[in-house]
CSV table of N, CA and C in Angstrom, one decimal:
chain,number,residue,atom,x,y,z
A,193,UNK,N,-0.2,-2.5,-6.3
A,193,UNK,CA,-0.7,-2.7,-4.9
A,193,UNK,C,-0.7,-1.4,-4.2
A,194,UNK,N,0.4,-0.4,-4.5
A,194,UNK,CA,-0.1,0.4,-4.0
A,194,UNK,C,-1.0,1.7,-4.5
A,195,UNK,N,-1.5,1.5,-5.7
A,195,UNK,CA,-2.6,1.9,-6.0
A,195,UNK,C,-3.9,1.6,-5.7
A,196,UNK,N,-3.8,0.3,-5.1
A,196,UNK,CA,-4.8,-0.1,-4.2
A,196,UNK,C,-4.9,0.8,-2.8
A,197,UNK,N,-4.0,0.8,-2.5
A,197,UNK,CA,-3.5,1.4,-0.9
A,197,UNK,C,-4.1,3.0,-1.2
A,198,UNK,N,-4.1,3.8,-2.2
A,198,UNK,CA,-4.2,5.0,-2.2
A,198,UNK,C,-5.8,5.4,-2.8
A,199,UNK,N,-6.3,4.1,-3.4
A,199,UNK,CA,-7.9,4.2,-3.4
A,199,UNK,C,-8.4,3.9,-2.2
A,200,UNK,N,-8.1,3.0,-1.6
A,200,UNK,CA,-8.6,2.7,-0.3
A,200,UNK,C,-8.6,4.1,0.8
A,201,UNK,N,-7.4,4.8,0.7
A,201,UNK,CA,-7.0,6.1,1.6
A,201,UNK,C,-7.8,7.2,0.9
A,202,UNK,N,-8.3,7.3,-0.3
A,202,UNK,CA,-9.6,8.3,-0.5
A,202,UNK,C,-11.0,7.8,-0.3
A,203,UNK,N,-10.9,6.6,-0.6
A,203,UNK,CA,-12.4,6.2,0.1
A,203,UNK,C,-12.7,6.8,1.6
A,204,UNK,N,-11.6,6.3,2.2
A,204,UNK,CA,-11.8,6.4,3.9
A,204,UNK,C,-12.2,8.0,3.9
A,205,UNK,N,-11.1,9.1,2.7
A,205,UNK,CA,-11.4,10.4,3.4
A,205,UNK,C,-12.7,11.0,3.1
A,206,UNK,N,-13.1,10.4,1.9
A,206,UNK,CA,-14.4,11.0,1.2
A,206,UNK,C,-15.6,10.6,2.2
A,207,UNK,N,-15.1,9.3,2.8
A,207,UNK,CA,-16.4,8.7,3.5
A,207,UNK,C,-16.3,9.6,5.0
A,208,UNK,N,-15.2,9.6,5.3
A,208,UNK,CA,-14.9,11.0,6.7
A,208,UNK,C,-15.4,12.3,6.4
A,209,UNK,N,-15.3,12.4,5.3
A,209,UNK,CA,-16.2,14.0,5.0
A,209,UNK,C,-17.2,14.1,4.9
A,210,UNK,N,-18.2,13.0,4.6
A,210,UNK,CA,-19.5,13.0,4.8
A,210,UNK,C,-20.3,12.4,6.0
A,211,UNK,N,-19.2,11.5,6.4
A,211,UNK,CA,-19.8,11.7,8.0
A,211,UNK,C,-20.1,10.0,8.2
A,212,UNK,N,-19.4,9.3,7.5
A,212,UNK,CA,-19.7,7.7,7.4
A,212,UNK,C,-18.4,7.0,7.9
A,213,UNK,N,-18.5,6.9,9.7
A,213,UNK,CA,-17.2,6.9,10.3
A,213,UNK,C,-17.0,5.6,10.2
A,214,UNK,N,-18.0,4.4,10.2
A,214,UNK,CA,-17.7,3.1,9.8
A,214,UNK,C,-16.8,2.4,8.6
A,215,UNK,N,-17.3,3.1,7.8
A,215,UNK,CA,-16.7,3.2,5.9
A,215,UNK,C,-15.2,3.8,6.2
A,216,UNK,N,-15.2,4.8,6.9
A,216,UNK,CA,-14.0,5.6,6.7
A,216,UNK,C,-13.2,4.7,7.7
A,217,UNK,N,-13.5,4.4,8.6
A,217,UNK,CA,-12.7,3.5,9.4
A,217,UNK,C,-12.0,2.1,8.9
A,218,UNK,N,-13.0,1.6,8.4
A,218,UNK,CA,-13.1,0.4,7.6
A,218,UNK,C,-11.9,0.8,6.2
A,219,UNK,N,-12.1,1.6,5.6
A,219,UNK,CA,-11.2,1.8,4.2
A,219,UNK,C,-9.9,2.3,4.5
A,220,UNK,N,-9.8,3.0,5.9
A,220,UNK,CA,-8.5,3.3,6.4
A,220,UNK,C,-7.5,2.1,6.9
A,221,UNK,N,-8.4,1.1,7.7
A,221,UNK,CA,-7.6,0.2,8.0
A,221,UNK,C,-6.8,-0.7,6.7
A,222,UNK,N,-8.1,-0.8,6.1
A,222,UNK,CA,-7.6,-1.9,4.9
A,222,UNK,C,-6.5,-1.2,4.0
A,223,UNK,N,-6.3,0.2,3.6
A,223,UNK,CA,-5.1,1.1,3.1
A,223,UNK,C,-4.0,0.9,4.1
A,224,UNK,N,-4.2,0.9,5.2
A,224,UNK,CA,-3.2,0.4,5.9
A,224,UNK,C,-2.2,-0.9,5.7
A,225,UNK,N,-3.1,-1.8,5.4
A,225,UNK,CA,-2.6,-3.1,5.5
A,225,UNK,C,-1.8,-3.0,4.3
A,226,UNK,N,-2.8,-2.7,2.8
A,226,UNK,CA,-2.4,-2.9,1.6
A,226,UNK,C,-0.6,-2.4,1.9
A,227,UNK,N,-0.4,-1.3,2.3
A,227,UNK,CA,0.2,-0.4,2.2
A,227,UNK,C,1.4,-1.3,3.0
A,228,UNK,N,1.2,-1.4,4.0
A,228,UNK,CA,2.6,-2.3,4.8
A,228,UNK,C,2.9,-3.4,4.2
A,229,UNK,N,2.0,-4.4,3.4
A,229,UNK,CA,2.5,-5.3,2.7
A,229,UNK,C,2.9,-4.9,1.4
A,230,UNK,N,2.9,-3.8,1.0
A,230,UNK,CA,3.2,-3.4,-0.1
A,230,UNK,C,4.9,-3.1,0.1
A,231,UNK,N,5.1,-2.4,1.3
A,231,UNK,CA,6.5,-1.8,2.3
A,231,UNK,C,7.5,-3.2,1.9
A,232,UNK,N,6.4,-4.3,2.5
A,232,UNK,CA,7.5,-5.6,3.2
A,232,UNK,C,7.8,-6.2,1.6
A,233,UNK,N,6.7,-6.3,0.8
A,233,UNK,CA,7.6,-6.7,-0.4
A,233,UNK,C,8.2,-6.1,-1.5
A,234,UNK,N,8.2,-4.7,-0.9
A,234,UNK,CA,9.1,-4.0,-1.9
A,234,UNK,C,10.5,-4.1,-1.3
A,235,UNK,N,10.9,-4.5,0.2
A,235,UNK,CA,12.1,-4.7,1.1
A,235,UNK,C,12.5,-6.0,0.6
A,236,UNK,N,11.6,-7.0,0.4
A,236,UNK,CA,12.2,-8.7,0.0
A,236,UNK,C,12.6,-8.5,-1.5
A,237,UNK,N,12.3,-7.7,-1.9
A,237,UNK,CA,12.5,-7.8,-3.7
A,237,UNK,C,13.7,-7.0,-3.8
A,238,UNK,N,14.0,-6.0,-2.9
A,238,UNK,CA,15.2,-5.3,-3.0
A,238,UNK,C,16.6,-6.1,-2.4
A,239,UNK,N,16.2,-6.4,-1.0
A,239,UNK,CA,17.0,-7.8,-0.5
A,239,UNK,C,17.6,-8.7,-1.8
A,240,UNK,N,16.5,-9.5,-2.4
A,240,UNK,CA,16.4,-10.5,-3.2
A,240,UNK,C,17.4,-10.3,-4.9
A,241,UNK,N,17.2,-8.9,-5.3
A,241,UNK,CA,18.3,-8.5,-6.1
A,241,UNK,C,19.4,-8.1,-5.3
A,242,UNK,N,19.6,-8.0,-4.6
A,242,UNK,CA,21.1,-7.8,-3.7
A,242,UNK,C,21.7,-8.6,-4.0
A,243,UNK,N,21.0,-9.9,-3.2
A,243,UNK,CA,21.7,-10.8,-3.3
A,243,UNK,C,22.0,-11.7,-4.2
A,244,UNK,N,21.4,-11.4,-5.6
A,244,UNK,CA,21.8,-11.9,-6.7
A,244,UNK,C,22.7,-11.1,-7.6
A,245,UNK,N,23.0,-10.0,-6.9
A,245,UNK,CA,24.1,-9.0,-7.5
A,245,UNK,C,23.8,-8.2,-8.4
A,246,UNK,N,22.4,-8.3,-8.8
A,246,UNK,CA,21.7,-7.0,-9.6
A,246,UNK,C,21.5,-5.9,-9.0
A,247,UNK,N,21.6,-4.6,-9.8
A,247,UNK,CA,21.0,-3.1,-9.3
A,247,UNK,C,19.6,-3.4,-9.5
A,248,UNK,N,18.6,-2.7,-8.1
A,248,UNK,CA,17.2,-2.6,-8.6
A,248,UNK,C,17.0,-1.6,-9.6
A,249,UNK,N,15.9,-1.8,-10.2
A,249,UNK,CA,15.3,-1.0,-11.2
A,249,UNK,C,14.4,-0.5,-10.6
A,250,UNK,N,14.3,0.8,-10.9
A,250,UNK,CA,13.5,1.9,-9.9
A,250,UNK,C,13.1,2.6,-11.0
């Protein structure tokens, strides 16, 4: 999921360089949403594994 967020971020940067403001804004928005979903799922996963007593694998 983090890979998708980075992909949309790169698309947003490239679109901004070429002057496509609408596409850049949309891609940046999608990248933000996916990144925050990734962070929330990471925190939930860490809490769940801590409650089970297992050390998180990173």
